[in-house]
Structure formats: structure tokens, C-alpha cells
mmCIF file of C-alpha atoms and ligand atoms in Angstrom:
data_model
loop_
_atom_site.group_PDB
_atom_site.id
_atom_site.type_symbol
_atom_site.label_atom_id
_atom_site.label_comp_id
_atom_site.label_asym_id
_atom_site.label_seq_id
_atom_site.Cartn_x
_atom_site.Cartn_y
_atom_site.Cartn_z
ATOM 1 C CA MET A 1 6.758 16.565 34.150
ATOM 2 C CA GLN A 2 4.637 14.913 31.492
ATOM 3 C CA THR A 3 0.900 15.349 32.024
ATOM 4 C CA ARG A 4 -2.248 13.461 31.121
ATOM 5 C CA PRO A 5 -5.930 14.378 31.236
ATOM 6 C CA LEU A 6 -8.026 12.772 33.955
ATOM 7 C CA GLY A 7 -10.878 11.833 31.672
ATOM 8 C CA SER A 8 -12.670 14.343 29.464
ATOM 9 C CA THR A 9 -14.077 16.329 32.409
ATOM 10 C CA GLY A 10 -11.251 16.090 34.967
ATOM 11 C CA PRO A 11 -8.067 18.139 35.402
ATOM 12 C CA GLN A 12 -4.765 17.711 33.598
ATOM 13 C CA VAL A 13 -2.519 15.818 36.046
ATOM 14 C CA SER A 14 1.067 14.600 36.230
ATOM 15 C CA ALA A 15 1.510 11.392 34.212
ATOM 16 C CA LEU A 16 2.343 9.621 37.479
ATOM 17 C CA GLY A 17 0.398 10.253 40.677
ATOM 18 C CA LEU A 18 1.638 9.554 44.195
ATOM 19 C CA GLY A 19 -0.408 7.074 46.260
ATOM 20 C CA ALA A 20 0.188 7.719 49.956
ATOM 21 C CA MET A 21 -1.507 4.650 51.450
ATOM 22 C CA GLY A 22 1.688 2.802 52.400
ATOM 23 C CA MET A 23 2.801 5.835 54.441
ATOM 24 C CA SER A 24 0.081 5.050 56.993
ATOM 25 C CA ALA A 25 -1.223 1.548 56.554
ATOM 26 C CA LEU A 26 -1.181 -1.885 55.013
ATOM 27 C CA TYR A 27 2.513 -2.311 54.175
ATOM 28 C CA GLY A 28 4.001 -2.353 57.687
ATOM 29 C CA ASP A 29 5.651 0.548 59.488
ATOM 30 C CA ALA A 30 6.573 3.686 57.576
ATOM 31 C CA ASP A 31 8.932 6.481 58.604
ATOM 32 C CA ARG A 32 6.925 9.699 59.110
ATOM 33 C CA ALA A 33 9.731 12.146 58.311
ATOM 34 C CA GLU A 34 10.716 10.166 55.217
ATOM 35 C CA SER A 35 7.059 10.000 54.126
ATOM 36 C CA ILE A 36 6.748 13.791 54.297
ATOM 37 C CA ALA A 37 10.093 14.216 52.537
ATOM 38 C CA THR A 38 8.808 11.876 49.814
ATOM 39 C CA ILE A 39 5.645 13.935 49.297
ATOM 40 C CA HIS A 40 7.760 17.108 49.134
ATOM 41 C CA ALA A 41 10.153 15.489 46.656
ATOM 42 C CA ALA A 42 7.227 14.337 44.505
ATOM 43 C CA LEU A 43 5.772 17.853 44.409
ATOM 44 C CA GLU A 44 9.232 19.248 43.632
ATOM 45 C CA ALA A 45 9.531 16.800 40.707
ATOM 46 C CA GLY A 46 6.206 18.045 39.320
ATOM 47 C CA VAL A 47 3.831 15.369 40.612
ATOM 48 C CA THR A 48 0.443 17.013 41.038
ATOM 49 C CA LEU A 49 -1.906 14.150 41.934
ATOM 50 C CA ILE A 50 -1.799 12.789 45.490
ATOM 51 C CA ASP A 51 -4.106 9.908 46.351
ATOM 52 C CA THR A 52 -5.337 8.953 49.808
ATOM 53 C CA GLY A 53 -8.276 7.435 51.681
ATOM 54 C CA ASP A 54 -9.778 8.737 54.928
ATOM 55 C CA PHE A 55 -9.538 5.171 56.281
ATOM 56 C CA TYR A 56 -5.783 4.760 55.574
ATOM 57 C CA GLY A 57 -4.599 4.667 59.161
ATOM 58 C CA MET A 58 -8.004 6.053 60.208
ATOM 59 C CA GLY A 59 -7.245 9.665 59.357
ATOM 60 C CA HIS A 60 -3.475 9.314 59.747
ATOM 61 C CA ASN A 61 -2.795 9.468 56.011
ATOM 62 C CA GLU A 62 -4.844 12.627 55.481
ATOM 63 C CA MET A 63 -3.189 14.348 58.451
ATOM 64 C CA LEU A 64 0.214 13.350 57.094
ATOM 65 C CA ILE A 65 -0.604 14.791 53.669
ATOM 66 C CA GLY A 66 -2.046 17.881 55.384
ATOM 67 C CA GLU A 67 1.256 18.396 57.212
ATOM 68 C CA ALA A 68 3.262 17.832 54.027
ATOM 69 C CA LEU A 69 1.147 20.392 52.155
ATOM 70 C CA ARG A 70 1.370 22.924 54.998
ATOM 71 C CA THR A 71 5.156 22.644 55.123
ATOM 72 C CA ALA A 72 5.701 22.693 51.338
ATOM 73 C CA PRO A 73 6.558 25.928 49.506
ATOM 74 C CA ALA A 74 3.349 27.751 48.511
ATOM 75 C CA ALA A 75 3.805 27.119 44.785
ATOM 76 C CA ARG A 76 4.194 23.383 45.375
ATOM 77 C CA ARG A 77 1.190 23.277 47.705
ATOM 78 C CA GLU A 78 -0.938 25.044 45.112
ATOM 79 C CA GLN A 79 -0.090 22.556 42.350
ATOM 80 C CA ALA A 80 -1.266 19.594 44.484
ATOM 81 C CA LEU A 81 -4.535 17.918 43.536
ATOM 82 C CA THR A 82 -6.035 15.646 46.185
ATOM 83 C CA SER A 83 -7.815 12.415 45.298
ATOM 84 C CA VAL A 84 -9.647 11.055 48.351
ATOM 85 C CA LYS A 85 -11.510 7.803 48.954
ATOM 86 C CA PHE A 86 -14.113 7.441 51.664
ATOM 87 C CA GLY A 87 -16.750 4.974 52.777
ATOM 88 C CA ALA A 88 -14.717 2.174 54.394
ATOM 89 C CA LEU A 89 -15.705 1.839 58.048
ATOM 90 C CA ARG A 90 -13.094 1.058 60.692
ATOM 91 C CA ASP A 91 -12.945 -0.170 64.282
ATOM 92 C CA PRO A 92 -10.724 1.424 66.934
ATOM 93 C CA ASP A 93 -8.669 -1.772 66.869
ATOM 94 C CA GLY A 94 -8.014 -1.291 63.148
ATOM 95 C CA GLY A 95 -10.622 -3.781 61.958
ATOM 96 C CA TRP A 96 -12.766 -3.255 58.861
ATOM 97 C CA ALA A 97 -16.520 -2.890 59.341
ATOM 98 C CA GLY A 98 -18.161 -2.547 55.921
ATOM 99 C CA TYR A 99 -18.985 0.467 53.770
ATOM 100 C CA ASP A 100 -21.260 3.485 54.082
ATOM 101 C CA GLY A 101 -22.351 5.334 50.946
ATOM 102 C CA ARG A 102 -25.473 7.050 52.296
ATOM 103 C CA PRO A 103 -25.658 10.719 51.244
ATOM 104 C CA ALA A 104 -25.518 12.029 54.837
ATOM 105 C CA ALA A 105 -22.465 9.853 55.506
ATOM 106 C CA VAL A 106 -20.759 11.075 52.307
ATOM 107 C CA LYS A 107 -21.083 14.692 53.452
ATOM 108 C CA ASN A 108 -19.929 13.783 56.958
ATOM 109 C CA PHE A 109 -16.843 11.968 55.623
ATOM 110 C CA ALA A 110 -16.034 14.964 53.388
ATOM 111 C CA ALA A 111 -16.339 17.461 56.257
ATOM 112 C CA TYR A 112 -13.730 15.553 58.268
ATOM 113 C CA SER A 113 -11.410 15.020 55.296
ATOM 114 C CA LEU A 114 -11.335 18.733 54.482
ATOM 115 C CA GLN A 115 -10.268 19.445 58.071
ATOM 116 C CA ARG A 116 -7.615 16.732 58.202
ATOM 117 C CA LEU A 117 -6.127 17.704 54.853
ATOM 118 C CA GLY A 118 -6.347 21.418 55.700
ATOM 119 C CA VAL A 119 -7.823 22.289 52.306
ATOM 120 C CA ASP A 120 -10.974 24.096 51.231
ATOM 121 C CA HIS A 121 -11.831 21.540 48.559
ATOM 122 C CA ILE A 122 -11.013 17.986 47.503
ATOM 123 C CA ASP A 123 -10.128 17.608 43.822
ATOM 124 C CA VAL A 124 -11.484 14.101 43.190
ATOM 125 C CA TYR A 125 -13.758 12.337 45.676
ATOM 126 C CA ARG A 126 -14.852 8.706 45.432
ATOM 127 C CA ILE A 127 -16.289 5.886 47.476
ATOM 128 C CA ALA A 128 -13.663 3.151 47.914
ATOM 129 C CA ARG A 129 -16.122 0.280 47.466
ATOM 130 C CA VAL A 130 -19.787 0.390 46.532
ATOM 131 C CA ASP A 131 -22.077 0.216 49.567
ATOM 132 C CA PRO A 132 -24.291 -2.774 48.721
ATOM 133 C CA ASP A 133 -27.226 -1.147 50.571
ATOM 134 C CA VAL A 134 -27.101 2.204 48.767
ATOM 135 C CA PRO A 135 -27.686 2.664 45.026
ATOM 136 C CA ILE A 136 -24.603 4.200 43.388
ATOM 137 C CA GLU A 137 -26.828 7.017 42.097
ATOM 138 C CA GLU A 138 -27.404 8.183 45.687
ATOM 139 C CA THR A 139 -23.718 8.096 46.630
ATOM 140 C CA VAL A 140 -22.609 9.819 43.420
ATOM 141 C CA GLY A 141 -25.513 12.260 43.730
ATOM 142 C CA ALA A 142 -24.256 13.292 47.173
ATOM 143 C CA ILE A 143 -20.752 13.908 45.796
ATOM 144 C CA ALA A 144 -22.317 15.927 42.965
ATOM 145 C CA GLU A 145 -23.992 18.116 45.607
ATOM 146 C CA LEU A 146 -20.584 18.655 47.209
ATOM 147 C CA VAL A 147 -19.304 19.674 43.755
ATOM 148 C CA GLU A 148 -22.124 22.208 43.445
ATOM 149 C CA LYS A 149 -21.164 23.683 46.816
ATOM 150 C CA GLY A 150 -17.475 23.879 45.876
ATOM 151 C CA TYR A 151 -16.193 21.388 48.464
ATOM 152 C CA VAL A 152 -15.294 18.844 45.769
ATOM 153 C CA ARG A 153 -14.179 19.497 42.173
ATOM 154 C CA HIS A 154 -14.731 16.123 40.501
ATOM 155 C CA VAL A 155 -16.489 12.819 41.074
ATOM 156 C CA GLY A 156 -14.411 9.651 40.835
ATOM 157 C CA LEU A 157 -15.094 5.936 41.143
ATOM 158 C CA SER A 158 -13.138 3.051 42.632
ATOM 159 C CA GLU A 159 -13.149 -0.654 41.774
ATOM 160 C CA VAL A 160 -16.500 -0.707 39.987
ATOM 161 C CA GLY A 161 -17.535 -2.685 36.934
ATOM 162 C CA ALA A 162 -19.065 -1.662 33.610
ATOM 163 C CA GLU A 163 -22.710 -1.487 34.686
ATOM 164 C CA THR A 164 -21.987 0.641 37.768
ATOM 165 C CA ILE A 165 -19.768 2.940 35.689
ATOM 166 C CA ARG A 166 -22.677 3.558 33.307
ATOM 167 C CA ARG A 167 -25.126 4.209 36.152
ATOM 168 C CA ALA A 168 -22.719 6.589 37.877
ATOM 169 C CA ALA A 169 -21.957 8.444 34.638
ATOM 170 C CA ALA A 170 -25.682 8.869 34.003
ATOM 171 C CA THR A 171 -25.902 10.629 37.396
ATOM 172 C CA ALA A 172 -22.937 13.032 37.211
ATOM 173 C CA PRO A 173 -19.798 13.644 35.121
ATOM 174 C CA ILE A 174 -17.140 11.160 36.247
ATOM 175 C CA ALA A 175 -13.466 12.174 35.986
ATOM 176 C CA ASP A 176 -11.790 8.855 36.625
ATOM 177 C CA LEU A 177 -12.067 5.295 37.805
ATOM 178 C CA GLN A 178 -9.404 4.143 40.257
ATOM 179 C CA ILE A 179 -8.773 0.451 39.767
ATOM 180 C CA GLU A 180 -5.968 -2.104 39.973
ATOM 181 C CA TYR A 181 -4.055 -2.493 36.724
ATOM 182 C CA SER A 182 -0.635 -3.993 36.166
ATOM 183 C CA LEU A 183 1.197 -6.577 34.122
ATOM 184 C CA ILE A 184 -0.278 -9.215 36.421
ATOM 185 C CA SER A 185 -3.735 -7.653 37.015
ATOM 186 C CA ARG A 186 -5.207 -7.107 33.574
ATOM 187 C CA GLY A 187 -8.851 -7.674 34.459
ATOM 188 C CA ILE A 188 -9.992 -4.227 33.271
ATOM 189 C CA GLU A 189 -9.027 -4.812 29.652
ATOM 190 C CA ASP A 190 -12.084 -6.801 28.547
ATOM 191 C CA LYS A 191 -15.089 -4.991 29.943
ATOM 192 C CA VAL A 192 -14.056 -1.945 31.959
ATOM 193 C CA LEU A 193 -11.654 -0.069 29.647
ATOM 194 C CA PRO A 194 -14.028 -0.143 26.653
ATOM 195 C CA VAL A 195 -16.711 1.541 28.792
ATOM 196 C CA THR A 196 -14.452 4.157 30.406
ATOM 197 C CA ARG A 197 -13.084 4.992 26.952
ATOM 198 C CA GLU A 198 -16.561 5.236 25.448
ATOM 199 C CA LEU A 199 -17.655 7.580 28.260
ATOM 200 C CA GLY A 200 -14.465 9.691 28.438
ATOM 201 C CA ILE A 201 -13.562 8.528 31.954
ATOM 202 C CA GLY A 202 -9.884 8.351 32.887
ATOM 203 C CA ILE A 203 -8.162 5.556 34.805
ATOM 204 C CA THR A 204 -5.957 6.038 37.844
ATOM 205 C CA ALA A 205 -4.236 2.680 38.040
ATOM 206 C CA TYR A 206 -3.123 1.350 41.404
ATOM 207 C CA GLY A 207 -1.120 -1.737 42.315
ATOM 208 C CA VAL A 208 1.030 -1.061 39.259
ATOM 209 C CA LEU A 209 3.834 -2.916 41.058
ATOM 210 C CA SER A 210 1.309 -5.355 42.486
ATOM 211 C CA ARG A 211 2.046 -3.985 45.956
ATOM 212 C CA GLY A 212 5.767 -4.438 45.514
ATOM 213 C CA LEU A 213 5.543 -8.014 44.202
ATOM 214 C CA ILE A 214 6.724 -7.072 40.707
ATOM 215 C CA SER A 215 8.969 -4.184 41.811
ATOM 216 C CA GLY A 216 12.128 -6.275 41.617
ATOM 217 C CA HIS A 217 12.792 -5.548 45.299
ATOM 218 C CA PHE A 218 10.522 -8.144 46.895
ATOM 219 C CA THR A 219 12.193 -11.371 48.020
ATOM 220 C CA ALA A 220 10.699 -14.643 49.251
ATOM 221 C CA ASP A 221 12.423 -14.313 52.624
ATOM 222 C CA ARG A 222 10.953 -10.878 53.393
ATOM 223 C CA GLN A 223 9.465 -10.774 56.917
ATOM 224 C CA LEU A 224 6.021 -9.175 56.913
ATOM 225 C CA ALA A 225 4.181 -7.734 59.913
ATOM 226 C CA PRO A 226 0.933 -9.627 60.654
ATOM 227 C CA ASN A 227 -1.138 -6.581 59.636
ATOM 228 C CA ASP A 228 0.732 -6.160 56.336
ATOM 229 C CA PHE A 229 -1.722 -6.753 53.469
ATOM 230 C CA ARG A 230 0.847 -8.971 51.795
ATOM 231 C CA ALA A 231 0.917 -11.340 54.776
ATOM 232 C CA PHE A 232 -2.506 -12.592 53.692
ATOM 233 C CA SER A 233 -2.658 -11.645 50.003
ATOM 234 C CA PRO A 234 -2.926 -14.857 47.915
ATOM 235 C CA ARG A 235 -0.214 -13.774 45.484
ATOM 236 C CA PHE A 236 2.375 -13.548 48.254
ATOM 237 C CA GLN A 237 1.814 -17.026 49.688
ATOM 238 C CA GLY A 238 3.967 -20.155 49.306
ATOM 239 C CA GLU A 239 4.010 -21.616 45.814
ATOM 240 C CA ASN A 240 2.106 -18.649 44.407
ATOM 241 C CA LEU A 241 4.902 -16.361 45.556
ATOM 242 C CA GLN A 242 7.592 -18.600 44.054
ATOM 243 C CA HIS A 243 5.727 -18.675 40.737
ATOM 244 C CA ASN A 244 5.171 -14.911 40.724
ATOM 245 C CA LEU A 245 8.789 -14.141 41.570
ATOM 246 C CA GLY A 246 9.687 -16.330 38.579
ATOM 247 C CA LEU A 247 7.759 -13.859 36.413
ATOM 248 C CA VAL A 248 9.806 -11.056 37.967
ATOM 249 C CA ASP A 249 13.025 -12.901 37.023
ATOM 250 C CA ALA A 250 11.814 -12.994 33.426
ATOM 251 C CA LEU A 251 11.081 -9.260 33.559
ATOM 252 C CA ARG A 252 14.497 -8.617 35.108
ATOM 253 C CA LYS A 253 16.223 -9.995 32.011
ATOM 254 C CA ILE A 254 14.361 -7.496 29.828
ATOM 255 C CA ALA A 255 15.058 -4.666 32.281
ATOM 256 C CA GLU A 256 18.770 -5.473 32.349
ATOM 257 C CA GLN A 257 18.958 -5.478 28.553
ATOM 258 C CA LYS A 258 17.424 -2.001 28.518
ATOM 259 C CA GLY A 259 19.551 -0.755 31.421
ATOM 260 C CA VAL A 260 16.529 0.056 33.579
ATOM 261 C CA SER A 261 14.993 -1.492 36.690
ATOM 262 C CA VAL A 262 12.156 -4.023 36.944
ATOM 263 C CA ALA A 263 9.900 -1.445 38.627
ATOM 264 C CA GLN A 264 10.553 0.990 35.789
ATOM 265 C CA ILE A 265 9.584 -1.645 33.204
ATOM 266 C CA ALA A 266 6.372 -2.442 35.102
ATOM 267 C CA ILE A 267 5.383 1.233 35.438
ATOM 268 C CA ALA A 268 6.391 2.092 31.858
ATOM 269 C CA TRP A 269 4.246 -0.805 30.616
ATOM 270 C CA VAL A 270 1.143 0.641 32.330
ATOM 271 C CA LEU A 271 2.011 4.119 30.979
ATOM 272 C CA SER A 272 2.196 2.586 27.492
ATOM 273 C CA ARG A 273 -1.360 1.242 27.674
ATOM 274 C CA GLY A 274 -2.996 4.586 26.884
ATOM 275 C CA GLU A 275 -2.950 8.326 27.542
ATOM 276 C CA ASP A 276 -6.144 7.879 29.551
ATOM 277 C CA ILE A 277 -4.264 5.884 32.209
ATOM 278 C CA VAL A 278 -2.410 7.562 35.089
ATOM 279 C CA PRO A 279 -0.422 5.126 37.237
ATOM 280 C CA LEU A 280 -0.397 5.841 40.975
ATOM 281 C CA ILE A 281 2.950 4.959 42.448
ATOM 282 C CA GLY A 282 3.056 3.789 46.046
ATOM 283 C CA ALA A 283 6.511 5.164 46.888
ATOM 284 C CA ARG A 284 7.006 6.044 50.536
ATOM 285 C CA ARG A 285 10.734 6.709 50.358
ATOM 286 C CA ARG A 286 12.589 9.177 48.178
ATOM 287 C CA ASP A 287 14.794 6.506 46.584
ATOM 288 C CA ARG A 288 11.719 4.536 45.500
ATOM 289 C CA LEU A 289 10.102 7.728 44.201
ATOM 290 C CA THR A 290 13.174 8.538 42.108
ATOM 291 C CA GLU A 291 13.151 5.035 40.683
ATOM 292 C CA ALA A 292 9.438 5.225 39.866
ATOM 293 C CA LEU A 293 9.713 8.660 38.216
ATOM 294 C CA GLY A 294 12.511 7.240 36.073
ATOM 295 C CA ALA A 295 9.851 5.154 34.331
ATOM 296 C CA LEU A 296 8.724 8.327 32.551
ATOM 297 C CA ASP A 297 11.986 8.245 30.590
ATOM 298 C CA VAL A 298 11.651 4.590 29.564
ATOM 299 C CA THR A 299 10.472 4.100 25.994
ATOM 300 C CA LEU A 300 9.079 0.697 25.167
ATOM 301 C CA ASP A 301 9.093 -0.092 21.455
ATOM 302 C CA ALA A 302 7.075 -2.848 19.784
ATOM 303 C CA ALA A 303 9.846 -5.404 20.352
ATOM 304 C CA ASP A 304 10.091 -4.488 24.046
ATOM 305 C CA LEU A 305 6.319 -4.747 24.471
ATOM 306 C CA ALA A 306 6.293 -8.137 22.755
ATOM 307 C CA ALA A 307 9.128 -9.379 24.991
ATOM 308 C CA ILE A 308 7.288 -8.150 28.097
ATOM 309 C CA GLU A 309 4.032 -9.833 27.014
ATOM 310 C CA ASP A 310 5.994 -12.983 26.362
ATOM 311 C CA ALA A 311 7.609 -12.890 29.819
ATOM 312 C CA VAL A 312 4.335 -12.081 31.586
ATOM 313 C CA PRO A 313 1.353 -13.042 29.431
ATOM 314 C CA PRO A 314 -2.185 -12.089 30.554
ATOM 315 C CA GLY A 315 -3.296 -14.279 33.444
ATOM 316 C CA ALA A 316 0.275 -15.310 34.297
ATOM 317 C CA ALA A 317 0.023 -14.568 38.021
ATOM 318 C CA ALA A 318 -0.702 -17.293 40.546
ATOM 319 C CA GLY A 319 -3.315 -16.279 43.112
ATOM 320 C CA GLU A 320 -6.097 -13.709 43.144
ATOM 321 C CA ARG A 321 -5.317 -10.026 43.685
ATOM 322 C CA TYR A 322 -7.267 -9.908 46.988
ATOM 323 C CA PRO A 323 -8.163 -12.490 49.649
ATOM 324 C CA GLU A 324 -11.543 -14.102 49.029
ATOM 325 C CA GLN A 325 -13.612 -12.039 51.457
ATOM 326 C CA GLN A 326 -12.200 -8.784 50.039
ATOM 327 C CA MET A 327 -12.821 -9.956 46.460
ATOM 328 C CA ALA A 328 -16.495 -10.174 47.426
ATOM 329 C CA HIS A 329 -16.557 -6.363 47.939
ATOM 330 C CA LEU A 330 -15.281 -5.660 44.427
ATOM 331 C CA ASP A 331 -18.099 -4.566 42.139
ATOM 332 C CA SER A 332 -15.451 -4.726 39.386
ATOM 333 C CA GLU A 333 -15.142 -8.487 39.794
ATOM 334 C CA ARG A 334 -18.854 -9.258 39.291
HETATM 335 N N1 LIG B 401 -8.878 2.221 45.073
HETATM 336 C C1 LIG B 401 -8.358 1.198 45.698
HETATM 337 O O1 LIG B 401 -9.046 0.208 45.982
HETATM 338 C C2 LIG B 401 -6.908 1.204 46.074
HETATM 339 C C3 LIG B 401 -6.335 0.045 46.605
HETATM 340 C C4 LIG B 401 -4.982 0.074 46.928
HETATM 341 C C5 LIG B 401 -4.229 1.217 46.701
HETATM 342 N N2 LIG B 401 -4.821 2.330 46.198
HETATM 343 C C6 LIG B 401 -4.043 3.580 45.982
HETATM 344 O O2 LIG B 401 -3.040 3.342 45.038
HETATM 345 C C7 LIG B 401 -1.765 3.704 45.568
HETATM 346 C C8 LIG B 401 -0.708 2.792 44.994
HETATM 347 O O3 LIG B 401 -1.019 1.430 45.350
HETATM 348 P P1 LIG B 401 0.047 0.472 45.934
HETATM 349 O O4 LIG B 401 0.750 1.194 47.041
HETATM 350 O O5 LIG B 401 -0.527 -0.831 46.175
HETATM 351 O O6 LIG B 401 1.024 0.401 44.687
HETATM 352 P P2 LIG B 401 2.270 -0.352 44.241
HETATM 353 O O7 LIG B 401 3.119 0.682 43.600
HETATM 354 O O8 LIG B 401 1.867 -1.538 43.451
HETATM 355 O O9 LIG B 401 2.997 -0.930 45.536
HETATM 356 C C9 LIG B 401 3.700 -0.137 46.429
HETATM 357 C C10 LIG B 401 4.717 -1.049 47.067
HETATM 358 O O10 LIG B 401 5.746 -1.290 46.107
HETATM 359 C C11 LIG B 401 7.014 -1.172 46.696
HETATM 360 N N3 LIG B 401 7.980 -0.564 45.761
HETATM 361 C C12 LIG B 401 9.162 -1.111 45.414
HETATM 362 N N4 LIG B 401 9.796 -0.310 44.546
HETATM 363 C C13 LIG B 401 9.032 0.758 44.361
HETATM 364 C C14 LIG B 401 9.166 1.933 43.588
HETATM 365 N N5 LIG B 401 10.231 2.178 42.846
HETATM 366 N N6 LIG B 401 8.172 2.830 43.630
HETATM 367 C C15 LIG B 401 7.084 2.623 44.380
HETATM 368 N N7 LIG B 401 6.889 1.525 45.147
HETATM 369 C C16 LIG B 401 7.867 0.601 45.135
HETATM 370 C C17 LIG B 401 6.824 -0.286 47.876
HETATM 371 O O11 LIG B 401 7.839 -0.787 48.638
HETATM 372 P P3 LIG B 401 8.495 -0.457 50.023
HETATM 373 O O12 LIG B 401 8.022 -1.613 50.852
HETATM 374 O O13 LIG B 401 9.940 -0.460 49.730
HETATM 375 O O14 LIG B 401 7.986 0.852 50.483
HETATM 376 C C18 LIG B 401 5.380 -0.499 48.295
HETATM 377 O O15 LIG B 401 5.357 -1.523 49.262
HETATM 378 C C19 LIG B 401 -1.944 3.596 47.079
HETATM 379 O O16 LIG B 401 -0.998 4.366 47.770
HETATM 380 C C20 LIG B 401 -3.345 4.092 47.242
HETATM 381 O O17 LIG B 401 -3.359 5.500 47.262
HETATM 382 C C21 LIG B 401 -6.132 2.323 45.865
#
């Protein structure tokens, strides 16, 4: 397995991390046994970084990962590094109820996550979205206290912009920023990447396949459950979807010429953007995992990169990456 550093202060991690969100939430039903088999297969293939959030299925995702780690061979369990997001508040009916980044809440969230995961420390801990009522220094300061006590190894960030990155980094060493980055979500290139690179902060990129949209497997006739994120994501609606699937057709031609899949082109493109970037892949089945890991063997030369840019130039997607009210929570979009 190829590895990459998670920023200048974080651990060395597998060049692709596994994002477990879809195994519990947001993309419709997932098969529990297959999810656990996928985590085991990822560990077996040398994946070390596993990303979750305590709010993914309201604890379900952490308990699932906990079970997968418990039932994995000891050597595989020991190689696993957990990246956990907290702070998003939920209702018993599954609704979303804002964010809590107060220091006491941070420690409370961490105490529960450690139990659910069945680990004695979390490797990277981050608030999912900035709590607008709590200065980032207080939230990051609370994580730094957890680092001092050994419950957390590294502080991370999620979906924050340049100014917040600087404030957080002035409070504690930051290993990585988790943020959406793909061929059709290139917003970090102008203002965020220059700052993370200046400060030695790594990127864990999510939505590398734009939630399946640019995976080559998504079709316009796909039936989505009402609680599937894509049922209300602007990029998956009507004419936007038709336009965006047209971009995928253009990518497919390049993929076919290279004898690889569309998903592998999309992941390899993110991998090609810098050693400081670690794509998180949202595989929840072993066949998807195998396909995604295959991207590590795809070499994109200058001609390939030019053809890809030509097929999907910056800003090519129709529709925002989140619905309007969720965009409002993104510090990175201010
Ligand atoms: N910090 C944040 O705000 C934030 C936000 C979202 C996600 N994340 C993290 O990032 C991780 C990845 O995000 P994501 O799940 O949106 O990523 P993604 O990789 O863009 O999308 C995953 C979706 O792509 C589909 N897919 C098709 N082919 C695939 C392949 N070969 N490999 C993997 N997936 C394939 C999956 O399809 P199927 O329907 O076939 O399973 C799944 O629905 C999440 O699991 C989560 O841990 C963080």
C-alpha cells in the first residue's frame, strides 16, 4: 500500500482512506455484513485510515467500525487509524439540530465515541462543522486537551475556510483538513490549499466521486430513498443531473482509452493533485473497494491530465455541492 503523510504533524497513512458514512447513513440502506467485510478487506489491502462521524446513523457507524475492528485479526486492528467527526446534533427521528462545539460537549462526544469504537484513543478528531456560537479556538483547545490526556492523537478540521484554518493552527498543531474535493468540486484550489500547504496541514478529500455521481455507476433512472442525500442534492436533480452525467460520459471515453474505470480516473485525478492529499473512498461493498483501490495503479501523464481537464473543466458541474441550507453551515464557502 502506498502511503502519504497526514500533514507535517500527523501520521503516515494509506494513500487512500476508507470513509464509512454510507455504511450507516445518507446513501440509503447498506448491508451490515457486507459493510464489515468491506472494512476487513480494506484493512487486509493495507488501508490504515478509517473515517467516521459520531452522528452517522447516530452512533451506528462507530459501533459498526468497533465491531469490524474487534473481529479483525490483531495485526489488522492495530494498523487502523480512526478519524472521527463530532458536533452535529441529531433528533431521535433522524433530523439535524445544529452543531455543538463547546469544550464540555467536545469531551462528552469523545467519551461516547471511545466507547462505541472500543478504542482507547481516537487518531484524528474534528468538529464536522464550526459551531457559530463557539470560537474555533475553544473547540480546538478542547481537542488539544484531549490530546494532552492521550484520548486523541491529532487535531483535524472539517469544511473550514482559510481564516478559520489559520486561527485553529494558531491554537494547536493541525494534522489535516477534511473537505470536499473532486473533479467537479474544486473550490479548495484558490484559497484553501495555499493556506494548508503554507501551514503543513494535510487534506483528506471526501466526495471524490461526488457521492457516486461521477463514479460511472450512477444512472438517471436510479430510485433513491427519500432520506438519501442525493434525493435532495442539487447536482442530482433534473437538468443538473443530465448535464453532470454528460460530464461522466466524457470521462468514460478517457477511461476506456486507458482501460480503466470512470471511478478510477476520478480517484486517480485527486491522487495526482499532490502528496498532501489523501482521498477518502466511500466504498461500502467489496467490489467497489477493489475498484477504488485500483486507482492507485493508474498513472495519469500530462496528456491524460489535459484530456481530463478538457472533459471536465473547473466549474463544469451544474448545481451546488450541498442544498442551500446546508451550504450555509460551510465555513469553507464564506
Ligand atoms: N467532512 C465532511 O463534511 C464529510 C462529508 C461527507 C463525507 N465525508 C466522509 O468522506 C467519506 C467519503 O465520502 P462519500 O461517501 O461522499 O464519497 P464518494 O466516494 O464521493 O461517494 C461514495 C458513493 O459512491 C459510490 N461509488 C460508486 N463506485 C464506487 C467505488 N468504486 N468506490 C467507492 N464508492 C463508489 C458509492 O456507491 P454505492 O451506492 O454503490 O455504494 C457511494 O454511494 C464518507 O464516508 C465520510 O467518511 C465527510
